[in-house]
Short mmCIF file of C-alpha atoms and ligand atoms in Angstrom, two decimals:
data_model
loop_
_atom_site.label_atom_id
_atom_site.label_comp_id
_atom_site.label_asym_id
_atom_site.label_seq_id
_atom_site.Cartn_x
_atom_site.Cartn_y
_atom_site.Cartn_z
CA MET A 24 97.05 93.34 119.44
CA PRO A 25 95.11 91.65 122.28
CA ILE A 26 97.47 90.26 124.88
CA LYS A 27 96.89 87.54 127.42
CA LYS A 28 97.58 88.88 130.88
CA PRO A 29 100.44 87.07 132.66
CA LEU A 30 100.08 85.88 136.23
CA GLU A 31 102.62 88.08 137.97
CA LEU A 32 103.18 91.82 137.73
CA THR A 33 105.48 93.74 140.01
CA SER A 34 105.65 97.41 140.83
CA GLY A 35 108.13 97.22 143.74
CA ASP A 36 107.46 98.62 147.19
CA GLU A 37 108.63 102.15 146.40
CA ILE A 38 106.25 104.92 145.45
CA ALA A 39 106.73 108.56 144.47
CA LEU A 40 104.57 111.40 145.82
CA TYR A 41 103.42 114.35 143.69
CA ILE A 42 101.86 117.42 145.34
CA HIS A 43 100.13 119.98 143.10
CA TRP A 44 99.99 123.65 144.12
CA PRO A 45 97.73 125.16 141.45
CA PHE A 46 98.36 128.88 141.95
CA CYS A 47 100.51 131.30 139.95
CA LEU A 48 101.05 135.06 140.16
CA SER A 49 100.13 135.31 136.46
CA ARG A 50 99.42 132.99 133.53
CA CYS A 51 102.07 132.42 130.88
CA PRO A 52 100.75 132.51 127.31
CA TYR A 53 102.21 129.09 126.38
CA CYS A 54 101.09 127.19 129.47
CA ASP A 55 98.19 124.73 129.58
CA PHE A 56 99.00 123.29 133.00
CA ASN A 57 96.37 123.27 135.73
CA ALA A 58 97.37 126.71 137.04
CA HIS A 59 95.17 129.54 138.30
CA VAL A 60 95.60 133.11 139.48
CA ARG A 61 93.87 133.72 142.84
CA PRO A 62 94.82 136.87 144.71
CA ASP A 63 93.66 135.77 148.16
CA ILE A 64 93.71 132.22 149.31
CA GLU A 65 93.88 131.03 152.87
CA GLN A 66 97.13 129.09 152.58
CA ALA A 67 96.78 127.32 155.95
CA ASP A 68 93.44 125.80 154.84
CA TRP A 69 94.90 124.68 151.52
CA GLY A 70 97.80 123.12 153.36
CA LYS A 71 95.39 121.17 155.58
CA ALA A 72 93.43 119.98 152.54
CA LEU A 73 96.62 118.63 150.94
CA LEU A 74 97.41 116.76 154.18
CA SER A 75 93.89 115.24 154.11
CA GLU A 76 94.41 113.84 150.62
CA MET A 77 97.75 112.38 151.67
CA GLU A 78 95.98 110.57 154.53
CA TYR A 79 93.37 109.29 152.08
CA TRP A 80 95.96 107.79 149.71
CA ALA A 81 98.01 106.37 152.57
CA LYS A 82 95.14 103.99 153.38
CA ASN A 83 96.02 101.95 150.27
CA THR A 84 99.75 102.51 150.23
CA SER A 85 100.99 102.91 153.81
CA LYS A 86 103.42 99.99 153.79
CA ARG A 87 105.39 101.56 150.98
CA LYS A 88 108.56 103.59 150.93
CA ILE A 89 108.54 107.10 149.47
CA LYS A 90 111.04 107.21 146.63
CA SER A 91 110.78 110.95 145.92
CA ILE A 92 108.50 113.92 146.55
CA PHE A 93 107.82 116.56 143.90
CA PHE A 94 105.97 119.83 144.54
CA GLY A 95 104.74 120.95 141.11
CA GLY A 96 102.34 123.53 139.82
CA GLY A 97 101.31 126.14 139.26
CA THR A 98 103.99 127.71 141.32
CA PRO A 99 104.68 125.80 144.54
CA SER A 100 107.37 128.30 145.56
CA LEU A 101 104.43 130.64 146.34
CA MET A 102 103.42 128.20 149.08
CA LYS A 103 104.49 129.13 152.59
CA PRO A 104 107.60 127.07 153.42
CA SER A 105 105.90 125.93 156.66
CA ILE A 106 103.22 124.16 154.55
CA ALA A 107 105.91 122.28 152.64
CA ALA A 108 107.48 121.34 156.00
CA ASP A 109 104.12 120.00 157.26
CA ILE A 110 103.67 117.96 154.08
CA ILE A 111 107.14 116.41 154.37
CA SER A 112 106.63 115.65 158.04
CA LYS A 113 103.23 114.08 157.31
CA ALA A 114 104.78 111.95 154.53
CA SER A 115 107.37 110.60 156.96
CA LYS A 116 104.58 109.58 159.36
CA LEU A 117 102.26 108.05 156.76
CA TRP A 118 104.89 106.17 154.77
CA SER A 119 108.56 105.48 155.20
CA LEU A 120 110.81 108.36 154.18
CA GLU A 121 114.57 108.51 154.34
CA ASN A 122 116.68 111.61 155.03
CA GLU A 123 118.31 111.63 151.62
CA THR A 124 115.07 111.12 149.64
CA GLU A 125 114.91 113.53 146.68
CA ILE A 126 112.42 116.31 147.50
CA THR A 127 112.01 118.84 144.68
CA PHE A 128 109.95 121.97 144.27
CA GLU A 129 109.37 124.10 141.20
CA ALA A 130 110.10 127.79 141.64
CA ASN A 131 109.76 130.87 139.53
CA PRO A 132 112.73 133.23 139.71
CA THR A 133 110.93 136.26 141.12
CA SER A 134 112.22 138.18 144.10
CA VAL A 135 109.14 137.19 146.14
CA GLU A 136 110.00 133.54 145.82
CA ILE A 137 113.79 133.72 145.98
CA LYS A 138 113.65 135.28 149.42
CA ASN A 139 112.06 132.08 150.75
CA PHE A 140 114.71 129.71 149.35
CA ARG A 141 116.51 129.33 152.71
CA GLU A 142 113.27 128.56 154.51
CA PHE A 143 112.35 125.97 151.88
CA ARG A 144 115.74 124.34 152.42
CA SER A 145 115.13 124.28 156.20
CA ALA A 146 111.69 122.77 155.51
CA GLY A 147 113.50 119.74 154.04
CA LEU A 148 113.51 120.44 150.31
CA ASN A 149 116.79 119.36 148.76
CA ARG A 150 116.27 120.08 145.07
CA VAL A 151 114.81 123.10 143.25
CA SER A 152 113.72 123.29 139.62
CA ILE A 153 113.65 126.89 138.44
CA GLY A 154 111.43 128.11 135.59
CA LEU A 155 114.10 130.33 134.05
CA GLN A 156 112.77 129.81 130.47
CA ALA A 157 115.24 132.18 128.74
CA LEU A 158 118.36 134.23 129.35
CA ASP A 159 117.28 137.11 127.17
CA ASP A 160 115.02 139.92 128.36
CA ASN A 161 113.09 140.18 125.08
CA ALA A 162 112.45 136.44 125.02
CA LEU A 163 111.29 136.55 128.65
CA LYS A 164 108.86 139.31 127.77
CA PHE A 165 107.59 137.32 124.77
CA LEU A 166 107.06 134.28 127.04
CA GLY A 167 105.02 136.44 129.43
CA ARG A 168 107.48 135.99 132.27
CA THR A 169 107.56 138.57 135.02
CA HIS A 170 111.26 138.15 135.86
CA SER A 171 114.28 139.68 134.15
CA ARG A 172 117.49 137.99 133.01
CA LYS A 173 119.24 139.60 135.98
CA VAL A 174 116.86 138.21 138.60
CA GLY A 175 116.85 134.83 136.82
CA ILE A 176 120.64 134.60 137.13
CA LEU A 177 120.43 135.69 140.77
CA ALA A 178 117.93 132.89 141.45
CA ILE A 179 120.29 130.32 139.93
CA GLU A 180 123.25 131.61 141.98
CA LEU A 181 121.21 131.45 145.18
CA ALA A 182 119.87 127.98 144.38
CA ASP A 183 123.46 126.83 143.88
CA LYS A 184 124.43 128.13 147.33
CA ILE A 185 121.38 126.87 149.21
CA PHE A 186 120.30 123.53 147.69
CA PRO A 187 122.36 120.36 147.26
CA ARG A 188 120.84 119.96 143.76
CA PHE A 189 119.16 122.33 141.35
CA SER A 190 117.94 122.38 137.77
CA PHE A 191 116.41 125.00 135.54
CA ASP A 192 114.09 125.00 132.54
CA LEU A 193 114.63 126.81 129.25
CA ILE A 194 112.22 127.02 126.33
CA TYR A 195 113.73 127.10 122.84
CA GLY A 196 112.34 127.03 119.32
CA ARG A 197 111.02 130.54 119.89
CA PRO A 198 110.07 132.82 116.97
CA HIS A 199 113.14 134.22 115.17
CA GLN A 200 115.49 131.99 117.14
CA THR A 201 118.51 131.00 115.09
CA THR A 202 121.03 128.21 115.62
CA THR A 203 123.63 130.91 116.37
CA ASN A 204 121.77 132.73 119.12
CA TRP A 205 120.47 129.49 120.68
CA THR A 206 124.03 128.09 120.70
CA SER A 207 125.32 131.03 122.71
CA GLU A 208 122.33 131.07 125.09
CA LEU A 209 122.71 127.33 125.68
CA HIS A 210 126.48 127.62 126.33
CA GLU A 211 125.80 130.34 128.87
CA ALA A 212 123.09 128.22 130.51
CA ILE A 213 125.38 125.19 130.73
CA GLN A 214 128.02 127.31 132.42
CA MET A 215 125.48 128.33 135.07
CA SER A 216 124.11 124.82 135.50
CA ALA A 217 125.11 122.11 137.94
CA GLY A 218 123.93 118.56 137.33
CA HIS A 219 120.63 118.94 135.51
CA LEU A 220 118.92 120.99 132.77
CA SER A 221 115.44 120.75 131.24
CA LEU A 222 115.31 122.11 127.69
CA TYR A 223 111.84 122.20 126.16
CA GLN A 224 111.00 122.97 122.57
CA LEU A 225 108.13 125.52 122.55
CA THR A 226 104.89 123.70 121.85
CA ILE A 227 101.67 125.46 121.05
CA GLU A 228 98.99 124.04 123.31
CA LYS A 229 95.27 124.29 122.55
CA GLY A 230 93.38 126.89 124.55
CA THR A 231 96.43 129.05 125.30
CA PRO A 232 96.91 132.66 124.08
CA PHE A 233 99.81 131.39 121.91
CA TYR A 234 97.41 128.95 120.23
CA ALA A 235 95.13 131.80 119.18
CA GLU A 236 98.12 133.86 117.95
CA ALA A 237 99.55 130.92 115.99
CA ARG A 238 96.16 130.36 114.34
CA SER A 239 95.78 133.98 113.39
CA GLY A 240 99.31 134.04 111.98
CA THR A 241 100.71 136.61 114.42
CA LEU A 242 103.00 134.03 116.02
CA MET A 243 105.37 132.25 113.67
CA LEU A 244 107.47 129.39 114.98
CA PRO A 245 110.72 128.23 113.34
CA ASN A 246 109.97 125.82 110.49
CA GLU A 247 110.46 122.05 110.82
CA GLU A 248 113.96 122.13 109.40
CA ILE A 249 115.16 124.77 111.87
CA SER A 250 113.33 123.04 114.74
CA SER A 251 115.11 119.77 113.97
CA MET A 252 118.44 121.58 113.78
CA LEU A 253 117.79 123.28 117.13
CA PHE A 254 116.88 119.95 118.74
CA GLN A 255 119.95 118.18 117.36
CA LEU A 256 122.20 121.05 118.34
CA THR A 257 120.78 120.97 121.88
CA GLN A 258 121.49 117.26 122.21
CA ASP A 259 125.02 117.58 120.79
CA ILE A 260 126.11 120.61 122.83
CA CYS A 261 124.78 119.16 126.10
CA GLU A 262 126.43 115.83 125.40
CA GLN A 263 129.80 117.49 124.64
CA LYS A 264 129.55 119.31 127.96
CA GLY A 265 128.77 116.15 129.92
CA LEU A 266 125.06 116.86 130.42
CA LEU A 267 123.81 113.67 128.84
CA PRO A 268 120.35 113.63 127.29
CA TYR A 269 118.55 110.99 129.36
CA GLU A 270 115.04 111.95 128.24
CA ILE A 271 113.80 113.87 125.24
CA SER A 272 113.93 117.25 127.07
CA ASN A 273 116.09 116.42 130.07
CA HIS A 274 119.85 116.37 130.45
CA ALA A 275 121.95 115.38 133.42
CA ARG A 276 125.42 114.56 134.57
CA PRO A 277 125.52 110.84 135.40
CA GLY A 278 123.78 110.25 138.73
CA GLN A 279 122.01 113.63 138.69
CA GLU A 280 118.90 112.53 136.80
CA CYS A 281 115.59 113.53 138.43
CA ILE A 282 114.51 110.41 140.32
CA HIS A 283 110.91 111.60 140.48
CA ASN A 284 110.47 112.09 136.74
CA LEU A 285 112.27 108.81 136.03
CA THR A 286 109.51 107.10 138.01
CA TYR A 287 106.92 108.35 135.48
CA TRP A 288 109.01 107.38 132.48
CA THR A 289 109.81 103.92 133.79
CA GLY A 290 106.21 103.07 134.64
CA GLY A 291 106.67 103.26 138.41
CA ASP A 292 103.91 103.98 140.93
CA TYR A 293 103.18 107.49 142.17
CA ILE A 294 100.55 109.14 144.32
CA GLY A 295 98.96 112.37 143.04
CA VAL A 296 97.74 114.86 145.63
CA GLY A 297 96.14 118.26 144.90
CA PRO A 298 93.86 119.69 142.20
CA GLY A 299 94.14 117.76 138.92
CA ALA A 300 96.97 115.55 140.18
CA HIS A 301 97.32 112.16 138.48
CA GLY A 302 98.57 108.95 140.02
CA ARG A 303 99.40 105.32 139.26
CA ILE A 304 98.97 102.87 142.10
CA THR A 305 99.46 99.12 141.88
CA ILE A 306 97.50 97.01 144.37
CA ASP A 307 97.57 93.20 144.21
CA ASN A 308 99.20 93.23 140.78
CA GLN A 309 96.58 95.56 139.30
CA THR A 310 97.58 99.11 138.36
CA TYR A 311 94.99 101.84 138.92
CA GLU A 312 94.87 105.22 137.24
CA THR A 313 93.93 108.02 139.65
CA GLU A 314 92.95 111.63 139.06
CA GLN A 315 91.83 114.40 141.38
CA ILE A 316 89.24 117.09 140.55
CA PRO A 317 91.10 119.85 138.64
CA GLY A 318 89.18 123.03 139.59
CA PRO A 319 90.83 124.36 142.75
CA GLU A 320 87.63 125.47 144.52
CA THR A 321 85.69 122.30 143.66
CA TRP A 322 88.68 120.23 144.73
CA PHE A 323 88.86 122.13 148.01
CA SER A 324 85.16 121.68 148.88
CA SER A 325 85.29 117.98 148.05
CA VAL A 326 88.32 117.51 150.32
CA ARG A 327 86.53 119.42 153.08
CA GLU A 328 83.49 117.21 152.70
CA LYS A 329 85.01 113.77 152.06
CA GLY A 330 88.71 114.06 152.89
CA HIS A 331 89.69 113.71 149.22
CA ALA A 332 88.68 114.88 145.73
CA THR A 333 89.27 111.76 143.66
CA ARG A 334 87.38 111.86 140.39
CA LYS A 335 88.99 108.78 138.89
CA PHE A 336 90.19 105.54 140.44
CA LYS A 337 90.11 103.11 137.60
CA LYS A 338 91.75 99.81 136.72
CA ILE A 339 94.06 100.22 133.75
CA ASN A 340 93.45 97.35 131.42
CA PHE A 341 96.49 95.30 130.62
CA ASN A 342 96.86 96.36 126.97
CA ALA A 343 96.58 100.04 127.91
CA ARG A 344 99.21 99.55 130.61
CA ILE A 345 101.61 97.97 128.11
CA ASP A 346 101.08 100.89 125.71
CA GLU A 347 101.68 103.33 128.53
CA ILE A 348 104.97 101.67 129.51
CA LEU A 349 106.11 101.76 125.86
CA LEU A 350 104.98 105.38 125.33
CA MET A 351 106.72 106.66 128.45
CA GLY A 352 109.82 104.46 128.29
CA LEU A 353 110.69 105.35 124.72
CA ARG A 354 111.12 108.99 125.76
CA LEU A 355 114.24 107.88 127.58
CA THR A 356 117.55 107.85 125.70
CA ASN A 357 118.28 104.34 127.00
CA GLY A 358 114.76 103.25 126.13
CA ILE A 359 113.30 100.25 127.97
CA SER A 360 115.49 97.36 129.05
CA ARG A 361 114.23 93.83 128.53
CA ASP A 362 114.53 93.03 132.22
CA HIS A 363 112.53 96.09 133.16
CA PHE A 364 109.83 95.38 130.61
CA ILE A 365 109.50 91.75 131.72
CA GLN A 366 109.44 92.79 135.38
CA HIS A 367 106.64 95.30 134.78
CA THR A 368 104.55 93.33 132.31
CA GLY A 369 105.49 89.67 132.69
CA LEU A 370 106.03 89.54 128.91
CA ASP A 371 108.84 90.25 126.46
CA PHE A 372 108.78 92.82 123.62
CA GLU A 373 108.33 90.14 120.95
CA ASP A 374 105.18 88.94 122.75
CA VAL A 375 103.47 92.30 122.52
CA LEU A 376 104.76 94.21 119.50
CA ASP A 377 103.19 93.65 116.12
CA PRO A 378 106.07 92.62 113.77
CA LYS A 379 104.33 94.20 110.78
CA ARG A 380 104.34 97.58 112.49
CA LEU A 381 107.73 97.21 114.14
CA ARG A 382 109.84 95.98 111.22
CA PRO A 383 109.72 99.14 109.06
CA LEU A 384 110.62 101.25 112.10
CA LEU A 385 113.67 99.07 112.75
CA VAL A 386 114.70 98.91 109.11
CA GLU A 387 114.37 102.67 108.67
CA ASP A 388 116.48 103.26 111.79
CA TYR A 389 113.84 104.86 114.01
CA LEU A 390 113.99 102.13 116.66
CA VAL A 391 116.51 99.54 117.84
CA LEU A 392 115.47 96.23 119.38
CA ASP A 393 118.31 94.07 120.67
CA LYS A 394 119.40 91.95 123.65
CA LYS A 395 119.42 95.03 125.90
CA GLY A 396 115.93 96.18 125.02
CA LEU A 397 113.95 98.65 122.89
CA ARG A 398 115.00 102.26 122.28
CA ALA A 399 114.52 105.10 119.82
CA THR A 400 117.51 106.18 117.73
CA LYS A 401 118.45 109.87 117.51
CA LYS A 402 116.40 110.01 114.32
CA GLY A 403 113.49 108.30 116.10
CA LEU A 404 113.59 110.67 119.08
CA LEU A 405 113.28 113.59 116.71
CA ARG A 406 109.92 112.24 115.48
CA LEU A 407 108.92 110.28 118.53
CA ASN A 408 105.19 111.00 118.36
CA SER A 409 104.91 109.67 114.80
CA VAL A 410 107.10 106.66 115.63
CA LEU A 411 104.89 105.78 118.60
CA ALA A 412 101.74 106.21 116.53
CA ALA A 413 103.16 103.89 113.87
CA MET A 414 104.24 101.31 116.43
CA LEU A 415 101.03 101.07 118.45
CA SER A 416 97.65 100.32 117.00
C1 SAM B 7 104.93 122.84 135.32
S1 SAM B 7 105.88 123.91 134.40
C2 SAM B 7 106.72 124.85 135.62
C3 SAM B 7 105.86 125.78 136.31
C4 SAM B 7 106.58 126.94 136.93
N1 SAM B 7 105.67 127.64 137.77
C5 SAM B 7 107.07 127.91 135.87
O1 SAM B 7 106.27 128.67 135.34
O2 SAM B 7 108.23 127.89 135.57
C6 SAM B 7 107.22 122.99 133.84
C7 SAM B 7 107.95 123.53 132.65
O3 SAM B 7 107.33 123.13 131.47
C8 SAM B 7 107.75 124.00 130.43
N2 SAM B 7 106.59 124.28 129.57
C9 SAM B 7 105.33 124.48 129.96
N3 SAM B 7 104.52 124.71 128.88
C10 SAM B 7 105.31 124.63 127.79
C11 SAM B 7 105.09 124.77 126.37
N4 SAM B 7 103.90 125.02 125.87
N5 SAM B 7 106.15 124.60 125.55
C12 SAM B 7 107.36 124.33 126.04
N6 SAM B 7 107.63 124.19 127.35
C13 SAM B 7 106.63 124.34 128.21
C14 SAM B 7 108.31 125.24 131.08
O4 SAM B 7 109.69 125.29 130.86
C15 SAM B 7 108.01 125.03 132.54
O5 SAM B 7 109.00 125.54 133.38
#
C-alpha cells in the first residue's frame, strides 16, 4: 500500500561496523556466502585495503559511535591477528569506540585457527562465534567440514578460557537426523555452551553442491513434518535450559544476545566493509542501502584505485524501508515494539499494514498485534516466510 512519508525519521547516533574477510581454507557444500579459496594472498595488502574502505565510510559517519564490530566471512580467523588489531585501532580513531564495545569474529575450529585465539584476544576481540556445525564426526564429514568432533570441542573449551563471550553454530535438519539423536546432540551442545547458541536448520541454497545433490535425489532432507518437529524441539529444549530463543535461529541467556546481529534485525544502521559487504546508513533522515563489489580481486583493485569498492549507494524508498523493518523485525521472538516502529518510521502499524491481509494472519494465530507491538506466534515463526509473503504485497 503506498504510504505518505512522515517528516521525521530517526536512526540514533550509534552505528555497527561489519568487516568481511572473504577467504576460507575450503568451501563447504551447503554454503552460498561470499567465500573464496585463495592459497596465497598478501594479507598485509588486504588489511590496508580494508582500512581504506573504513576511511571512505567514515567521511559520512564520523560523528557516530560504534555500537559493535563483527568480523565475518569467509573465515576471518584466518586473518592475521595484527590485521584485526589495526582495524580495531583504526575504528577507534575514525569513530568513537568504547572499551567494552562488542567485537566478534567468526572462527572455524581447526588447529591452525585455534592457536591464534590468544592473539586475537590481545588484538581486542572480546567475542568469538565458532562454526562448530555438528558434534558428530559423520555429520561433520557430510557437511564438508575439515575439523573433527574432538578438535571442535577443544576449540569451545579454549574459547571459554580466552574470551569473555563465545557462541557456536550448529546445523540441524540433516539427512537421517531423528528427534532422538538431535535431542542428545543439542543437550550436549547446551552443556558446552555459555550465553549464546546459533542453531540453523539446513537450507539448500542455489548454486551449492548440496543444491545439485538435492535436485538429483542423492541428498534427502527430513520431510516437513520432521523438520517442524526438530524446530519445535530446538526451541523447547533451549528455553527449558534458559537459552531463550530471541531470533528464529539464535538463542541466548538474557543479556547475552549478539548486539551486532540485533542491529540488523531491529533496522539499525551498519557500515559494510570488504568484498560483498552490505550496509545501511541513514543521513539526514534518509536511509541508504550500500553494497561493495563481491569478487575479491575486483574489490581489491577498485580499493587500490579509488579507496573504496562501492557498487551500490542507493536511497531506500520509504515503502521498501518499512517492508525491510517488518521483514527483519518479525524474525525476533519479541517482534517489533510499537515505540520502536514509530521511532524508525514515524508511523504506527495500523497506518501501514493492509487490514485485509493482516486479519486472517491474526485470526489464524500466525501473528499477534497488541498494545506492545507486532510479533509472530510460535506457529507463525515456523512458517515465517509464508506469513511475511501473505502480509506484504
Ligand atoms: C557466515 S557462516 C560462518 C562462516 C564460518 N567460516 C564457518 O564456516 O563456520 C555463518 C553460519 O551460517 C550457517 N550456515 C551457512 N550456510 C548454511 C545453510 N545452507 N544452511 C544452514 N546453515 C547455514 C553455518 O552454521 C555458519 O556457521
